PDB file of C-alpha atoms and ligand atoms in Angstrom:
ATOM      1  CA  UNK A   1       5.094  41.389  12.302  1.00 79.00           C
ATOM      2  CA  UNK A   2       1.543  40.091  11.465  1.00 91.00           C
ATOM      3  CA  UNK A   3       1.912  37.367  13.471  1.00 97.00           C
ATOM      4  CA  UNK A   4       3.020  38.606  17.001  1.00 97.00           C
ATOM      5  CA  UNK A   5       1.432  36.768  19.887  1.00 96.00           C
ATOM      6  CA  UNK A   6       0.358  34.014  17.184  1.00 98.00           C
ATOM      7  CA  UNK A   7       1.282  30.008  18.256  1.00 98.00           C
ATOM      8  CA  UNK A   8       2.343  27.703  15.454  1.00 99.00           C
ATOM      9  CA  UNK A   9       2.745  23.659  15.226  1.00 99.00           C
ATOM     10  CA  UNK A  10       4.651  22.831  11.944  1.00 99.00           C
ATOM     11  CA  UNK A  11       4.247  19.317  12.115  1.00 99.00           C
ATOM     12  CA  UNK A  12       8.225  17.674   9.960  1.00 98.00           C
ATOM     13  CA  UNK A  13      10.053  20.676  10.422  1.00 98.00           C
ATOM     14  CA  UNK A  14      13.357  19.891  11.366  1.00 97.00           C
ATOM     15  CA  UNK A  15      14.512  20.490   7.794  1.00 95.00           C
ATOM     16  CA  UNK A  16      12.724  21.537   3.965  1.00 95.00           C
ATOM     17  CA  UNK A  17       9.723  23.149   3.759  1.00 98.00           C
ATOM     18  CA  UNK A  18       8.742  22.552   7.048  1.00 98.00           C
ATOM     19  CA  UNK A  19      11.799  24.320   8.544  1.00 98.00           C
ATOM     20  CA  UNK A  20      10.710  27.306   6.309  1.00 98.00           C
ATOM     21  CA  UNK A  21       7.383  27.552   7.090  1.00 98.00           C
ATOM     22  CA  UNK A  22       8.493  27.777  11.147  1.00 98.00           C
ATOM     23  CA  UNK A  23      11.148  30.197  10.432  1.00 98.00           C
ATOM     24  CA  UNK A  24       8.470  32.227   8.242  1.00 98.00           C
ATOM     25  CA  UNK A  25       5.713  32.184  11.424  1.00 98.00           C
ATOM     26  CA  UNK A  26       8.312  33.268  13.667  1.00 98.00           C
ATOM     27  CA  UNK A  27      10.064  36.116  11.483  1.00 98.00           C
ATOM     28  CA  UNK A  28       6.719  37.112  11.338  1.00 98.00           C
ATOM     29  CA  UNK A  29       6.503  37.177  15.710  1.00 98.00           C
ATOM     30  CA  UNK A  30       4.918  33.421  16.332  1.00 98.00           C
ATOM     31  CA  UNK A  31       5.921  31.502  18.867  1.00 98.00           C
ATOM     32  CA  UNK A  32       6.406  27.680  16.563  1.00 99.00           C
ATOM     33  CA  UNK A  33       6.717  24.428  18.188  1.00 99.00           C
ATOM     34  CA  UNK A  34       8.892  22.589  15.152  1.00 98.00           C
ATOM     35  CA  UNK A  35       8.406  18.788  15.110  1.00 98.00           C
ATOM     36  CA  UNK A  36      10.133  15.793  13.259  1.00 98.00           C
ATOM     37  CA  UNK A  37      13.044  13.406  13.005  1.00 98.00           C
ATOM     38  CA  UNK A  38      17.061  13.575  12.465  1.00 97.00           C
ATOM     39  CA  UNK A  39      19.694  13.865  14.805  1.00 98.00           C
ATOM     40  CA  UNK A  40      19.376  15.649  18.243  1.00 98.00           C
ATOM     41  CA  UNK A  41      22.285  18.541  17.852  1.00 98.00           C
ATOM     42  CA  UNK A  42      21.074  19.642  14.326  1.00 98.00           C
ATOM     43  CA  UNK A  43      17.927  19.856  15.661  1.00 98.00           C
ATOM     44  CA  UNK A  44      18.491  21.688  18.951  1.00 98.00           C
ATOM     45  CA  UNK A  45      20.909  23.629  16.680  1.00 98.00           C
ATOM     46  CA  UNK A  46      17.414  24.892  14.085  1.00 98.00           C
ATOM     47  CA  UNK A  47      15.296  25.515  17.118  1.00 98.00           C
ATOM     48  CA  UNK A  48      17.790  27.734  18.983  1.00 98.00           C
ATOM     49  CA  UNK A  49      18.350  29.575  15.796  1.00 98.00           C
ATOM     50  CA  UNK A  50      14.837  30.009  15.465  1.00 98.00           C
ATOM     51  CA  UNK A  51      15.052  31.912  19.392  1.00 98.00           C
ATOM     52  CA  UNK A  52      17.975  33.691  18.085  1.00 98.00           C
ATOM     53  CA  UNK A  53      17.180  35.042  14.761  1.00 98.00           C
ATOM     54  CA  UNK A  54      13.619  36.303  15.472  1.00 98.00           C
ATOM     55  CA  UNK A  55      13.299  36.766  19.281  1.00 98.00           C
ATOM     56  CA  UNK A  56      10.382  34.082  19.737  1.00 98.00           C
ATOM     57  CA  UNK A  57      10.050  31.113  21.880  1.00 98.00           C
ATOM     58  CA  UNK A  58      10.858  28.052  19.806  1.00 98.00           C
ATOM     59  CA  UNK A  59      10.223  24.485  21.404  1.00 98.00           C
ATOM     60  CA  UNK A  60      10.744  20.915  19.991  1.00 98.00           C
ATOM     61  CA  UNK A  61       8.185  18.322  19.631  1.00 98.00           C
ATOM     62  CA  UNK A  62       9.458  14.607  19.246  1.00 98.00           C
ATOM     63  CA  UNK A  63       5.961  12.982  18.043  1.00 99.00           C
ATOM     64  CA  UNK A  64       5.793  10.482  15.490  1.00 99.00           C
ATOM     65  CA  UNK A  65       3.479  11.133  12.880  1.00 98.00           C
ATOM     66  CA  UNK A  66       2.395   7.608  12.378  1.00 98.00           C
ATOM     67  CA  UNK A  67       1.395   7.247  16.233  1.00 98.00           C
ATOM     68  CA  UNK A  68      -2.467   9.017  16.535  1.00 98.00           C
ATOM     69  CA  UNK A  69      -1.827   9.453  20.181  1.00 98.00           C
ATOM     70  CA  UNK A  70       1.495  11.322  20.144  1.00 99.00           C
ATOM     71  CA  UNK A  71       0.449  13.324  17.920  1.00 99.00           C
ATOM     72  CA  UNK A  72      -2.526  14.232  20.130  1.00 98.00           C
ATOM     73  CA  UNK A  73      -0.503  14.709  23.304  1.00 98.00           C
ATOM     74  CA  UNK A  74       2.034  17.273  20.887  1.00 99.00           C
ATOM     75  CA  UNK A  75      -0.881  19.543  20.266  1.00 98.00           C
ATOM     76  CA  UNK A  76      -1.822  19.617  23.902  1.00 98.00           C
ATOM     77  CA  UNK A  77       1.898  19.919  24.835  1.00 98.00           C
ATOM     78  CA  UNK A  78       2.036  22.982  22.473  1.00 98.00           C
ATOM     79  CA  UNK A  79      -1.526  24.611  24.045  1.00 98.00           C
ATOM     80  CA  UNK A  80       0.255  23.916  27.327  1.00 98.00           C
ATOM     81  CA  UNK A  81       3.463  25.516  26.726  1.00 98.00           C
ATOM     82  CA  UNK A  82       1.854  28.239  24.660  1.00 98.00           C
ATOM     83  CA  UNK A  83      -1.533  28.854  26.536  1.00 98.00           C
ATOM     84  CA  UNK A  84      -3.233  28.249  22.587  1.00 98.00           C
ATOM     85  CA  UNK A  85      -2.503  26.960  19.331  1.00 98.00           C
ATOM     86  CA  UNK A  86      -3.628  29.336  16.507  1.00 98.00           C
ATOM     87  CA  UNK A  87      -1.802  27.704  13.529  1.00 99.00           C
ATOM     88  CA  UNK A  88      -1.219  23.842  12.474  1.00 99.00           C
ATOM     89  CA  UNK A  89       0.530  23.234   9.958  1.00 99.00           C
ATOM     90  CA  UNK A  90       0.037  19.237   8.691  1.00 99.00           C
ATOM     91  CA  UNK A  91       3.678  19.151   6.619  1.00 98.00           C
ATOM     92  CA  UNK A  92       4.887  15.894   7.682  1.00 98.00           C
ATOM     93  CA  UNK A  93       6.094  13.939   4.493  1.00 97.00           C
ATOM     94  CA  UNK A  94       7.557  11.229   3.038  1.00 95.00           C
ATOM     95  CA  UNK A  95       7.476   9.283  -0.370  1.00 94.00           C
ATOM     96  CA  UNK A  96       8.286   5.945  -2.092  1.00 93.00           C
ATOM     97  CA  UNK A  97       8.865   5.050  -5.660  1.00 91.00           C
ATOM     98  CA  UNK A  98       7.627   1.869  -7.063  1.00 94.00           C
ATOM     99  CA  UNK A  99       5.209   0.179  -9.609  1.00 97.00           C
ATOM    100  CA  UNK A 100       2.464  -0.895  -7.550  1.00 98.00           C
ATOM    101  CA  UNK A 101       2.657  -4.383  -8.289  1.00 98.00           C
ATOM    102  CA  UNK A 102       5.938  -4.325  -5.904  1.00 97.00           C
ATOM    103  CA  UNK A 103       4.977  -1.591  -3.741  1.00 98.00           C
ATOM    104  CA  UNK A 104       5.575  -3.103   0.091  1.00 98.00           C
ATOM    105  CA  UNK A 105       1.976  -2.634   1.502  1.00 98.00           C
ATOM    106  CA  UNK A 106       3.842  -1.234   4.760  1.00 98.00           C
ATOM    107  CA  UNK A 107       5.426   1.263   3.056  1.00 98.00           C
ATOM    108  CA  UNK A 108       1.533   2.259   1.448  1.00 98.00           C
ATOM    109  CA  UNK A 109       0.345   1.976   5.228  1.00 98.00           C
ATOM    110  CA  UNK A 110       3.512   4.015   6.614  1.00 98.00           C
ATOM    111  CA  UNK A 111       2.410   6.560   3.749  1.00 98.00           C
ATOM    112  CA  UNK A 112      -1.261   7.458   4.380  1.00 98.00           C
ATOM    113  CA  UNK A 113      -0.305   7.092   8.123  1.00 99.00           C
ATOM    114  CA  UNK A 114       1.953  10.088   7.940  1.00 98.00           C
ATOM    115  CA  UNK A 115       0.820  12.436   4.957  1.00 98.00           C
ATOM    116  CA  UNK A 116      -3.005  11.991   5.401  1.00 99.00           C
ATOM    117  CA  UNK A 117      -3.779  10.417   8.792  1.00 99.00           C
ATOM    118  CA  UNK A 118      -1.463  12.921  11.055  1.00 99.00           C
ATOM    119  CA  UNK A 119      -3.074  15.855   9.454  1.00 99.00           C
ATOM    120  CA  UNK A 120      -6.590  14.296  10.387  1.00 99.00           C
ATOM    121  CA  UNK A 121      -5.463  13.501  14.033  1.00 99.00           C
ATOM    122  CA  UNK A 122      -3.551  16.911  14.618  1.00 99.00           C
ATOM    123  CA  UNK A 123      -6.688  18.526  13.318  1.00 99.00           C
ATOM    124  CA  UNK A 124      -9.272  16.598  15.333  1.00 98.00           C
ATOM    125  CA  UNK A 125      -7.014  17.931  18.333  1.00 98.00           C
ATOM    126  CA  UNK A 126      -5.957  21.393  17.514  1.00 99.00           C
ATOM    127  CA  UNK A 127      -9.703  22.065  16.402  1.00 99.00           C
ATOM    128  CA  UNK A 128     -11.390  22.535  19.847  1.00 98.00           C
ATOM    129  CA  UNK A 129      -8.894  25.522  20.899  1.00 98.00           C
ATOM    130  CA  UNK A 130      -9.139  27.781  17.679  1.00 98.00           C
ATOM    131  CA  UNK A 131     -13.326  27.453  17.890  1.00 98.00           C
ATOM    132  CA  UNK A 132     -13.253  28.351  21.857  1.00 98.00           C
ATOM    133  CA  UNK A 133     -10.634  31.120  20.857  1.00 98.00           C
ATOM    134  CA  UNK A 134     -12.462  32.317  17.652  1.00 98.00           C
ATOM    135  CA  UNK A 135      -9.334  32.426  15.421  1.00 98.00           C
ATOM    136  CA  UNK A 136      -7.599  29.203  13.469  1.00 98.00           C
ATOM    137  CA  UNK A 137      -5.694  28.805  10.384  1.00 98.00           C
ATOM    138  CA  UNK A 138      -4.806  25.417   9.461  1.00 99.00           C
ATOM    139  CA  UNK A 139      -2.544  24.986   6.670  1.00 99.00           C
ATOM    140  CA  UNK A 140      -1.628  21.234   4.677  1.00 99.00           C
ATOM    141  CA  UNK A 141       1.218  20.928   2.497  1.00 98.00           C
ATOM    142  CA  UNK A 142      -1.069  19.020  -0.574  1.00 98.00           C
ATOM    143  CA  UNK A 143       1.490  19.075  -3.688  1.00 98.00           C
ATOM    144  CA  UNK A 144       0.944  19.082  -7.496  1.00 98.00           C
ATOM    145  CA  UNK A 145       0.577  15.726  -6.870  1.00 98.00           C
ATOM    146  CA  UNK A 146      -3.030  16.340  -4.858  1.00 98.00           C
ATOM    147  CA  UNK A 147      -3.740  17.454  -8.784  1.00 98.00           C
ATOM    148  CA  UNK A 148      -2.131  15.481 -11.273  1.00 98.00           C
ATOM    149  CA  UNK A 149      -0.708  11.629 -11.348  1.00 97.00           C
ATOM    150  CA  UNK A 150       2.784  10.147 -11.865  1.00 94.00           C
ATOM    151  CA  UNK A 151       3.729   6.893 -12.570  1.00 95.00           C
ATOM    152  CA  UNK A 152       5.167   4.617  -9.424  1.00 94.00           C
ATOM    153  CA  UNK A 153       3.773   7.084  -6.486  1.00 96.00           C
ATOM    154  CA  UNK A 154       0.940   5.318  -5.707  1.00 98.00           C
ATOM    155  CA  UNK A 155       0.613   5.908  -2.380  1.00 98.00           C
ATOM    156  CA  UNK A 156       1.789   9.497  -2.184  1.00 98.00           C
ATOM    157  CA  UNK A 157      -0.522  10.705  -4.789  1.00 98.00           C
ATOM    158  CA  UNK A 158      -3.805   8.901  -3.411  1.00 99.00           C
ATOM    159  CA  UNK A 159      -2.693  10.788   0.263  1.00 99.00           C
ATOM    160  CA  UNK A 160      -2.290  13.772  -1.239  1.00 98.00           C
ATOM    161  CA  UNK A 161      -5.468  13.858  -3.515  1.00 98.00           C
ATOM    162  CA  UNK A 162      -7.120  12.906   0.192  1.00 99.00           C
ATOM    163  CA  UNK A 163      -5.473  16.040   1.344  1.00 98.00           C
ATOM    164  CA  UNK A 164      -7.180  18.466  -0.406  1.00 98.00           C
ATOM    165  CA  UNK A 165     -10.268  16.622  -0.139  1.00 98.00           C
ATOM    166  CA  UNK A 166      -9.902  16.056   3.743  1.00 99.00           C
ATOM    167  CA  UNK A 167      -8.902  20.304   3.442  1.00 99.00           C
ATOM    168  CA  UNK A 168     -12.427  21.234   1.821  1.00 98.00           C
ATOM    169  CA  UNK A 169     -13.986  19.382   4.143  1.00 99.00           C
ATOM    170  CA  UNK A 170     -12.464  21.063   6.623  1.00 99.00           C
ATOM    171  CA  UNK A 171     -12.855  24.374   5.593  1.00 99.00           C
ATOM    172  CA  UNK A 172     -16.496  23.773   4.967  1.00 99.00           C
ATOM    173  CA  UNK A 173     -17.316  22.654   8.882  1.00 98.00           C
ATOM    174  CA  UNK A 174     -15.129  25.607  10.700  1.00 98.00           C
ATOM    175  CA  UNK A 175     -16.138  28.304   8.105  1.00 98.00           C
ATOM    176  CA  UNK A 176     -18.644  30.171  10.415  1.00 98.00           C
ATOM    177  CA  UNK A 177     -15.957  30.076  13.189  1.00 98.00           C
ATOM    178  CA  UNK A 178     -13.184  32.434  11.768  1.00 98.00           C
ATOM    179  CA  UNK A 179     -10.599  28.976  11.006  1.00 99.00           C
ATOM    180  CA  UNK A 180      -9.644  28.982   7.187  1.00 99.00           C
ATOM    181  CA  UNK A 181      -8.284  26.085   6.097  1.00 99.00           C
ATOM    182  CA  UNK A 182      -6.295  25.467   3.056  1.00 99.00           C
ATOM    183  CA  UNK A 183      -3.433  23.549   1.000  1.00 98.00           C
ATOM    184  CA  UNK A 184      -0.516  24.435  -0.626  1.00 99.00           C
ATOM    185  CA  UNK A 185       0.270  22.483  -3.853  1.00 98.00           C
ATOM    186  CA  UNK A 186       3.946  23.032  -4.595  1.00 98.00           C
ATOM    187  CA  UNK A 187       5.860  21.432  -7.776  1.00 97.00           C
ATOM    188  CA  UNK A 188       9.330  20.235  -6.598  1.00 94.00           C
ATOM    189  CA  UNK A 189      11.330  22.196  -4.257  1.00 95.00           C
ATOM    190  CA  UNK A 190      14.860  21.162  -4.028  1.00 91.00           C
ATOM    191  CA  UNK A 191      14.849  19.662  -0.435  1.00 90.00           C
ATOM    192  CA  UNK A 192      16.249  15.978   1.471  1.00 85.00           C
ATOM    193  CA  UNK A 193      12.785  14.231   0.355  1.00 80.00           C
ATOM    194  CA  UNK A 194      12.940  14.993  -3.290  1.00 86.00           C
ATOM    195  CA  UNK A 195      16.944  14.066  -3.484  1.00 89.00           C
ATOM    196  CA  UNK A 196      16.313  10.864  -1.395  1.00 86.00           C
ATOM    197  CA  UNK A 197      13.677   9.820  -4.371  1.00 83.00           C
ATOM    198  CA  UNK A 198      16.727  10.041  -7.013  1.00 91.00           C
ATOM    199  CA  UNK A 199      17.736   6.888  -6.636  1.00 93.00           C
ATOM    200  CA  UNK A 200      14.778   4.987  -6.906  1.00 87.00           C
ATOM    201  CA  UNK A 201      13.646   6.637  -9.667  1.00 88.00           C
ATOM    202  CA  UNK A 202      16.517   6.065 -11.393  1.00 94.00           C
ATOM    203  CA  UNK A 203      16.372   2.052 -10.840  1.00 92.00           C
ATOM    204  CA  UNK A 204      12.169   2.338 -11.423  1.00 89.00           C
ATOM    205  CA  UNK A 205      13.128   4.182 -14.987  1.00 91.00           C
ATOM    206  CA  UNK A 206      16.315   3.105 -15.900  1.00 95.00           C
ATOM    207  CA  UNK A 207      17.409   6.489 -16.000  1.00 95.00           C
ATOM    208  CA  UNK A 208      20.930   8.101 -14.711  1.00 96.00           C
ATOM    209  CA  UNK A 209      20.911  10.861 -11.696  1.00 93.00           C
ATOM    210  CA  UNK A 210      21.518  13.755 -14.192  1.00 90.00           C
ATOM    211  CA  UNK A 211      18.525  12.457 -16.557  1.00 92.00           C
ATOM    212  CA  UNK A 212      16.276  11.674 -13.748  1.00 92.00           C
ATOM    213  CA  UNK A 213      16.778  15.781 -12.551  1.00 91.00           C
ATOM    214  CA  UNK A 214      16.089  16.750 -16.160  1.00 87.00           C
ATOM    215  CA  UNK A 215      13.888  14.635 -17.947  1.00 89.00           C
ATOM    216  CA  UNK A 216      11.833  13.479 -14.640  1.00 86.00           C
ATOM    217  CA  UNK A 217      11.603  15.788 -11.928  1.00 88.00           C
ATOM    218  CA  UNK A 218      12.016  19.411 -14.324  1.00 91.00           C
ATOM    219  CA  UNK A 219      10.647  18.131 -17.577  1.00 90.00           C
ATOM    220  CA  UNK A 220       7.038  18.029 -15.347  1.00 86.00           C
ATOM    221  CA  UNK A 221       7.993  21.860 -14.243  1.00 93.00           C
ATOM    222  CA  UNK A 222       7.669  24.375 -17.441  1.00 94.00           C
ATOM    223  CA  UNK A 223       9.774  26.918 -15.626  1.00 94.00           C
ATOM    224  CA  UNK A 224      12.901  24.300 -15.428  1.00 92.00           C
ATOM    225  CA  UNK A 225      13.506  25.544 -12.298  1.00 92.00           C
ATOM    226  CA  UNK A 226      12.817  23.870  -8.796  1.00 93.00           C
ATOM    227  CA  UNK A 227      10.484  25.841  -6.448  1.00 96.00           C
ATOM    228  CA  UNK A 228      12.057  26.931  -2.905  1.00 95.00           C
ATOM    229  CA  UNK A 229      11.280  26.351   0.748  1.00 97.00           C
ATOM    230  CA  UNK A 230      11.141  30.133   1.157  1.00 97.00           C
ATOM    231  CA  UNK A 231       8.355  30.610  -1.342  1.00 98.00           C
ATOM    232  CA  UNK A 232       6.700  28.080  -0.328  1.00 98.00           C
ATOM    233  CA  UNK A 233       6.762  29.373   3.334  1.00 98.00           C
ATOM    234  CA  UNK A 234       6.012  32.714   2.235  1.00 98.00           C
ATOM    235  CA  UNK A 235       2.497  31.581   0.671  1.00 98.00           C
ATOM    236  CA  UNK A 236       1.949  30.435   4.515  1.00 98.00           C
ATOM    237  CA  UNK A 237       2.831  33.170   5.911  1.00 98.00           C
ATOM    238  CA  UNK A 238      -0.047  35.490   3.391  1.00 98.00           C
ATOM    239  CA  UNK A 239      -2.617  32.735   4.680  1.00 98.00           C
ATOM    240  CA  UNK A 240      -1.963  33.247   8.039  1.00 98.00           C
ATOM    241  CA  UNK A 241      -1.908  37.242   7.705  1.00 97.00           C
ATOM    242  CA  UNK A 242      -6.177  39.210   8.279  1.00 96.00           C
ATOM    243  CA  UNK A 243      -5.967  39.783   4.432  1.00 97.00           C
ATOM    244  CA  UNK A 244      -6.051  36.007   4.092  1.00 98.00           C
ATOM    245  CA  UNK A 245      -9.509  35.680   6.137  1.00 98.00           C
ATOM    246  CA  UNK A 246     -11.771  34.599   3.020  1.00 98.00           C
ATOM    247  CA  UNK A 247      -9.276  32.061   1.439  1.00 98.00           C
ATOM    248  CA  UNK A 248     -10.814  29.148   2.591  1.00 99.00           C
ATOM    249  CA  UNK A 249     -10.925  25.690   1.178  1.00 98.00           C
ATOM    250  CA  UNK A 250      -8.137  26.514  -1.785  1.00 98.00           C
ATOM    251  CA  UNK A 251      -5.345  24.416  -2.841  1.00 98.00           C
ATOM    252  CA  UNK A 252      -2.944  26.829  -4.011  1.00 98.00           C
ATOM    253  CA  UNK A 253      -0.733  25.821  -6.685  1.00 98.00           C
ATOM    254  CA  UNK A 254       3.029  26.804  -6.646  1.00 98.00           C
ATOM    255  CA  UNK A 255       4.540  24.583  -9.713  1.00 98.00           C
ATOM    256  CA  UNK A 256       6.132  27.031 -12.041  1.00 97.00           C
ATOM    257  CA  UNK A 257       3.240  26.372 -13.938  1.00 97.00           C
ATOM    258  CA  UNK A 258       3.270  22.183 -13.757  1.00 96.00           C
ATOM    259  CA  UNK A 259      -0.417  21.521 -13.271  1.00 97.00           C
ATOM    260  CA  UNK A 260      -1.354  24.211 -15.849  1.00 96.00           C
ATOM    261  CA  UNK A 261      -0.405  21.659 -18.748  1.00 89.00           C
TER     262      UNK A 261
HETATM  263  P1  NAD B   1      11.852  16.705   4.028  1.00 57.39           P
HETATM  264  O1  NAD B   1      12.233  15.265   3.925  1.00 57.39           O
HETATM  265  O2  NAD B   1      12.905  17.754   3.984  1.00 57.39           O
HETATM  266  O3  NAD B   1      10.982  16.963   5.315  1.00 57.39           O
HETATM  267  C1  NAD B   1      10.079  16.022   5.817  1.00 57.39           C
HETATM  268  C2  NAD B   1       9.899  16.282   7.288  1.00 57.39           C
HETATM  269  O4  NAD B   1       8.965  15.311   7.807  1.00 57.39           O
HETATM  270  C3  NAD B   1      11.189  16.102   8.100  1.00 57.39           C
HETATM  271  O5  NAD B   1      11.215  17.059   9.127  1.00 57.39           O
HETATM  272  C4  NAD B   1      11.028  14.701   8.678  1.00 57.39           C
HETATM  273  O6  NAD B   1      11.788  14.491   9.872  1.00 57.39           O
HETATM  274  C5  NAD B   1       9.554  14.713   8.943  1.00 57.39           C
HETATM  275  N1  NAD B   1       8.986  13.380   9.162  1.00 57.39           N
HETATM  276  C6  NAD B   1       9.081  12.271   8.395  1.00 57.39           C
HETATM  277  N2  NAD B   1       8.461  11.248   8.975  1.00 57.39           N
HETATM  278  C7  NAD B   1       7.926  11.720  10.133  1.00 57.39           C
HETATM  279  C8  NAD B   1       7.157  11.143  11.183  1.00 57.39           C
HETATM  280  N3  NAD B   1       6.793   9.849  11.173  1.00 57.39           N
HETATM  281  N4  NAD B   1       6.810  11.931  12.222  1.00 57.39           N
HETATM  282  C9  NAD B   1       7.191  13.230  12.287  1.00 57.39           C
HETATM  283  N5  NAD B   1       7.911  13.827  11.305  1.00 57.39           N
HETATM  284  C10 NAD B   1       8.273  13.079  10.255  1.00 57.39           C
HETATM  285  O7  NAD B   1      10.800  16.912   2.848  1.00 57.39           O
HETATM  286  P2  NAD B   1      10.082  18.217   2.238  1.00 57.39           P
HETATM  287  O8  NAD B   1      10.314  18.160   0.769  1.00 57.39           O
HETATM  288  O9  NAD B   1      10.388  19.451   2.977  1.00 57.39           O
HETATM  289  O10 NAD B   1       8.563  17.777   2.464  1.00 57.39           O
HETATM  290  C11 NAD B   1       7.671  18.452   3.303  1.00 57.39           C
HETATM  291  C12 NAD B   1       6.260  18.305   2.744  1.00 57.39           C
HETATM  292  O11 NAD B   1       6.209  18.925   1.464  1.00 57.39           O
HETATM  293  C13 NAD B   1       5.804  16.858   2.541  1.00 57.39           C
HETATM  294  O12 NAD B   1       4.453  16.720   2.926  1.00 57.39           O
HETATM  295  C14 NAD B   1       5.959  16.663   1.044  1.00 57.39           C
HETATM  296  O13 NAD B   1       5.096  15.673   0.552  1.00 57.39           O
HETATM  297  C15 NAD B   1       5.590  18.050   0.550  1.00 57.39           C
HETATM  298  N6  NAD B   1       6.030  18.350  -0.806  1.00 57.39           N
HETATM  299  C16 NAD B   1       7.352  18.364  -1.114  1.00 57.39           C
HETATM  300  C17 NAD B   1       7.736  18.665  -2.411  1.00 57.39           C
HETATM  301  C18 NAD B   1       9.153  18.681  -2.831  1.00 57.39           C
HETATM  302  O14 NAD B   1       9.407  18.760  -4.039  1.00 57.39           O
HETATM  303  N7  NAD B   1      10.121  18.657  -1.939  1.00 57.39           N
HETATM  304  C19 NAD B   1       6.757  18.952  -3.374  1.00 57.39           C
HETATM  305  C20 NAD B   1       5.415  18.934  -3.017  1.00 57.39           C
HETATM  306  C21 NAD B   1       5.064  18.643  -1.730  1.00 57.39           C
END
C-alpha cells in the first residue's frame, strides 16, 4: 500500500487507461476522483467498484476537458472532498484521422483543447496545493506519438509532442519543491480510442479492418503485440511510489520497442 492516505485526479477515466491508472492508485490505498464521459450507470457502476474492490473513497467528476473553468472547479472539488490533491493525472484523450488538407479545424481545436490544454489548466490549479503541502506527482499520458510521427494525426501528434515539452517544463519549475513530473509514452494499448480510429483509418488508407490491425497499428509495434491498460497503470503507480522521487522530467516509453526503430 504505498499510496495510503494519497488523493488522486485521473482526469478520462471512466474507461482505458485512465480507468487503470485509478484502479492502480487506489489498489495501492488512494482515495481517486475518476473523471470523463459515457453513460451514467456504467459509470456509477466503475466508481463503486473502485469503493468495493480496494476499500477507498472513490468520487465522480463530470468536467469537460475542453471547458478551462470546469476543469478548475474539479480540482478544487477534489481538494474539497479530499482535504488535498497529491496526484493529477492529465489522461484525457481523444484522436482523429485525416490528411490535413481535410482535417475540420474544430476537430484540431477540440484536440489541443483536450490532450494539451486540460493538462495545462488542471496543472495551473492542482499546483498551488502540492507546493503548500510539499509533496506532488503529476503524471501525463504523452504516447509514442510525443516521439515519432504518423501520417493523418496531425493534431494528436503536435499535442502530444507539446506534452512532453509542457512536462519538462514542468518538472523544471516544481523541482526544488518535492513535485516530479513526468509522461508516459505508451505504443497502442488495445482500448475504445484506438478501436474507434479503425474505421477511419481504413477509409484514410484504403485498407480493410484486419489489415489496418496488422499492417498499421502492429506493424509500428516490433513486439506484435498491443500494450495493456494494466502496464501502463502500473508504470504510474512506480512514479507515484518514494523510490520514484528523482524521476523527474522523463517521458517513459512503453511501445514494445516502437520508438526504438
Ligand atoms: P479511451 O477512449 O478509452 O479513454 C479516453 C477517456 O477520455 C474516456 O474516459 C473519455 O470519456 C475521456 N474524455 C474524452 N473527452 C473528454 C472530455 N472532453 N472531458 C473529459 N473526459 C474526456 O482512450 P485511451 O486509449 O484509454 O486513452 C487515454 C489516453 O491514453 C489518451 O490521452 C490517449 O491519447 C493516450 N494513449 C492511448 C494509446 C492507445 O493505444 N490506446 C496510446 C498512447 C497514448
Amino acid at each position: 500500500m504505498t499510496l495510503k492516505g494519497r488523493k488522486a485526479v485521473v482526469t478520462g477515466s471512466t474507461s482505458g487507461i485512465g480507468l487503470a491508472y485509478a484502479r492502480a492508485f487506489a489498489q495501492e490505498g488512494a482515495d481517486v476522483m475518476i473523471n470523463g464521459f459515457g453513460e451514467a450507470g456504467a459509470i456509477e457502476a466503475e466508481r463503486a467498484r473502485i469503493e468495493a474492490d480496494f476499500g477507498v473513497k472513490a468520487v465522480y467528476s463530470a468536467a469537460d476537458m475542453t471547458k478551462p473553468d470546469q476543469i478548475a472547479a474539479m480540482v478544487a472539488e477534489a481538494e474539497t472532498t479530499f482535504g488535498a490533491l497529491d496526484i493529477l493525472v492529465n489522461n484525457a484523450g481523444i484522436q482523429h484521422v485525416s490528411p490535413i488538407e481535410d482535417f475540420p479545424p474544430e476537430k484540431w481545436d477540440m484536440i489541443l483543447a483536450i490532450n494539451l490544454s486540460a493538462a495545462f489548466h488542471a496543472m495551473r490549479a492542482a499546483i498551488p496545493g502540492m507546493k503548500s503541502r510539499g509533496w506532488g506527482r503529476i503524471i501525463s499520458t504523452a504516447s509514442a506519438h510525443s516521439l515519432v510521427a504518423s501520417p493523418f494525426k496531425s493534431a494528436y501528434v503536435s499535442a502530444k509532442h507539446a506534452i512532453a515539452g509542457l512536462t519538462k517544463t514542468a518538472a523544471l519549475e516544481l523541482a526544488t519543491h518535492k513535485i516530479t513530473v513526468n509522461c508516459i509514452s505508451p505504443g497502442y494499448v488495445w482500448t475504445p480510442l484506438v478501436e474507434k480510429q479503425i474505421p477511419d483509418t481504413m477509409k484514410a488508407r484504403g485498407l480493410t479492418k484486419e489489415q489496418v490491425i496488422q499492417n498499421v497499428i502492429l506493424e509500428a509495434q516490433p513486439t506484435k503485440e498491443f500494450v495493456t491498460s494494466e502496464q501502463v497503470a502500473a508504470i504510474a503507480a512506480f512514479l507515484c511510489s518514494d523510490a520514484a522521487a528523482q524521476i523527474t522530467g522523463a517521458n517513459i516509453s512503453i511501445d514494445g520497442g516502437w520508438t526504438a526503430a
